[in-house]
JSON list of C-alpha atoms in Angstrom, two decimals:
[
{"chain": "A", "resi": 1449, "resn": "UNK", "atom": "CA", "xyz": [-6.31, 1.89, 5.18]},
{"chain": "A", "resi": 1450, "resn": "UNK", "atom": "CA", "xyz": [-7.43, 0.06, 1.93]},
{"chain": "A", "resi": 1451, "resn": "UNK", "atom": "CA", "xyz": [-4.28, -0.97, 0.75]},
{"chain": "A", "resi": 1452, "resn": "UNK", "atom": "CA", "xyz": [-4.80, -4.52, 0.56]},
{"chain": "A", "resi": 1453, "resn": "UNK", "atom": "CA", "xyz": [-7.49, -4.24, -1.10]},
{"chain": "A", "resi": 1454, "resn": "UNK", "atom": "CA", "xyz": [-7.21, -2.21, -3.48]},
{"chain": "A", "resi": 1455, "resn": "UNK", "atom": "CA", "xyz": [-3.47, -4.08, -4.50]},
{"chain": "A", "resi": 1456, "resn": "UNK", "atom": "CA", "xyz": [-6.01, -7.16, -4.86]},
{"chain": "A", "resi": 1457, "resn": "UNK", "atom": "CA", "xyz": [-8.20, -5.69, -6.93]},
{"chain": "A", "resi": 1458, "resn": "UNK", "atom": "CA", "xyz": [-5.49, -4.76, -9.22]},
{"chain": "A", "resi": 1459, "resn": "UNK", "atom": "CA", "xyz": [-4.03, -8.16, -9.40]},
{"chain": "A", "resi": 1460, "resn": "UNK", "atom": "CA", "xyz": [-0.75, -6.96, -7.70]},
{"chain": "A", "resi": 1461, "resn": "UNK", "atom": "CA", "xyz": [1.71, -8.68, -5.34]},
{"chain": "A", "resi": 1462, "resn": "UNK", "atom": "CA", "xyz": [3.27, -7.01, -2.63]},
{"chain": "A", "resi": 1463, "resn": "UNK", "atom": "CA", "xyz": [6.65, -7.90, -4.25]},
{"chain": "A", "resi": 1464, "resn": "UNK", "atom": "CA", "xyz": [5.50, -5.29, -7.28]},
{"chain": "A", "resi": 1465, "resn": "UNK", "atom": "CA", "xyz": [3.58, -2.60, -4.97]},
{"chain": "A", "resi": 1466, "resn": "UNK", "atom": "CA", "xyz": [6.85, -2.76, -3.02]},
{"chain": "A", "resi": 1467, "resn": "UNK", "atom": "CA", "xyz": [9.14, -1.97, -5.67]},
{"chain": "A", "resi": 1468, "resn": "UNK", "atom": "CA", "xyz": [6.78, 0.65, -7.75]},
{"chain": "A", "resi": 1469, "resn": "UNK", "atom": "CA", "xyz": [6.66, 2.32, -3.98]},
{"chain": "A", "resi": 1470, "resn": "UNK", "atom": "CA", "xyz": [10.54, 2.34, -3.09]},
{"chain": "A", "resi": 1471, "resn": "UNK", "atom": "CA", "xyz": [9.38, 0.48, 0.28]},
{"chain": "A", "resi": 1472, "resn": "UNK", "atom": "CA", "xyz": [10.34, -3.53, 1.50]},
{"chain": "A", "resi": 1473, "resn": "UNK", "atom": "CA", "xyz": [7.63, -6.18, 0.67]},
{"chain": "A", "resi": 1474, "resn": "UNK", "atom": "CA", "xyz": [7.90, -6.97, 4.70]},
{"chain": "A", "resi": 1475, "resn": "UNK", "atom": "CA", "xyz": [7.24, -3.06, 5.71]},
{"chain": "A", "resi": 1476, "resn": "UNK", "atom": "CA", "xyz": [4.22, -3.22, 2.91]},
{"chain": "A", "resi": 1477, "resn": "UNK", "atom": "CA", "xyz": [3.10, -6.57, 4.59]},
{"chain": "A", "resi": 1478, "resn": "UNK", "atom": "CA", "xyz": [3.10, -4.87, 8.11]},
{"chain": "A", "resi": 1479, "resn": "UNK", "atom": "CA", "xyz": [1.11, -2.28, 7.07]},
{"chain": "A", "resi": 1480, "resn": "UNK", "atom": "CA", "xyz": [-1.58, -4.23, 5.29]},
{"chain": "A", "resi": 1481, "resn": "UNK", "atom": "CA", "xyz": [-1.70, -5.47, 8.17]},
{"chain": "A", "resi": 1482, "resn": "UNK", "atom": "CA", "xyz": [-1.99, -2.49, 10.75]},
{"chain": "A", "resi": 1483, "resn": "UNK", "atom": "CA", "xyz": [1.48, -2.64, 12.19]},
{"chain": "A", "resi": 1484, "resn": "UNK", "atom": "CA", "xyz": [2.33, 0.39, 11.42]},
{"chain": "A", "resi": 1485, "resn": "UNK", "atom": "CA", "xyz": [0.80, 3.94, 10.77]},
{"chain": "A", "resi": 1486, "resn": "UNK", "atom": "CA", "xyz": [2.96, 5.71, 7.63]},
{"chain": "A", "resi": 1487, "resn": "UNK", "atom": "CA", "xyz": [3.64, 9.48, 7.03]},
{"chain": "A", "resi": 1488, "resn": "UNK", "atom": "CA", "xyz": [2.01, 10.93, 4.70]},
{"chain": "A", "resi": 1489, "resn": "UNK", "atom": "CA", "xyz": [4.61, 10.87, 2.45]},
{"chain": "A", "resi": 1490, "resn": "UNK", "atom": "CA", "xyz": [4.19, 7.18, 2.21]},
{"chain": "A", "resi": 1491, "resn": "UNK", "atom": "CA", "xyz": [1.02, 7.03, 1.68]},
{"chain": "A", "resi": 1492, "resn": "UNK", "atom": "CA", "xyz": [1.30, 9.32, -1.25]},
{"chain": "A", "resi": 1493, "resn": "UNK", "atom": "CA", "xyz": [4.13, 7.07, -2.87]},
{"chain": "A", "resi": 1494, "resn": "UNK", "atom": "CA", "xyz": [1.61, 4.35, -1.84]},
{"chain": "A", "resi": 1495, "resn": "UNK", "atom": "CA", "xyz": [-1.47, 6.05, -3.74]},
{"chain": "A", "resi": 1496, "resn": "UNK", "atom": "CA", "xyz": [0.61, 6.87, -6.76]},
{"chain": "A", "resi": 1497, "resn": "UNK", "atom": "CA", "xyz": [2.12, 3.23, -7.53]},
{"chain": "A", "resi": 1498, "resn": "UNK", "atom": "CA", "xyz": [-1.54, 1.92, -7.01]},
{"chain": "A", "resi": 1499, "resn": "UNK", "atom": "CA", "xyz": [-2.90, 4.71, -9.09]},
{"chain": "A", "resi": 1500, "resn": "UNK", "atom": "CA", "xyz": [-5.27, 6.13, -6.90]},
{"chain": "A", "resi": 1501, "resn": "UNK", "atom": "CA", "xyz": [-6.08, 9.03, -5.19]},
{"chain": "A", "resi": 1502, "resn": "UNK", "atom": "CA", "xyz": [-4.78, 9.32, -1.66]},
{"chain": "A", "resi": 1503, "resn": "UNK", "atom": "CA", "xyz": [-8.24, 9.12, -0.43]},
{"chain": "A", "resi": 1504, "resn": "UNK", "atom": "CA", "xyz": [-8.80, 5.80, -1.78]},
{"chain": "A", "resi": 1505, "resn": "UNK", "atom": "CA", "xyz": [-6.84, 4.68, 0.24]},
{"chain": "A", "resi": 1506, "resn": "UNK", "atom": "CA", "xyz": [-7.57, 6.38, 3.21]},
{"chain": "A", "resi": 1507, "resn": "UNK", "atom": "CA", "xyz": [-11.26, 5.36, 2.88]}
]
């Protein structure tokens, strides 16, 4: 998953992705770094605080 770097490219923290996506800045952190696989349903909260298309990040 892209999510690092995409949040990078937009100049945001995990402390702000976390709160725009409802999830902890430790759970984001784990899965940045590949600790964890999220439902889909994450991933769509994900895409949509990023605003992206789920298959950005999914790339």
């Amino acid at each position: 998953m892209r999510l690092r770097t995409i949040r990078e490219r937009q100049g945001m923290t995990q402390e702000t992705l976390a709160k725009k996506a409802g999830v902890s800045r430790a759970y984001l952190s784990r899965l940045e770094m590949g600790r964890h696989d999220p439902p889909l349903s994450r991933v769509r909260k994900l895409a949509k605080a990023l605003g992206v298309p789920v298959g950005e990040l999914l790339k």
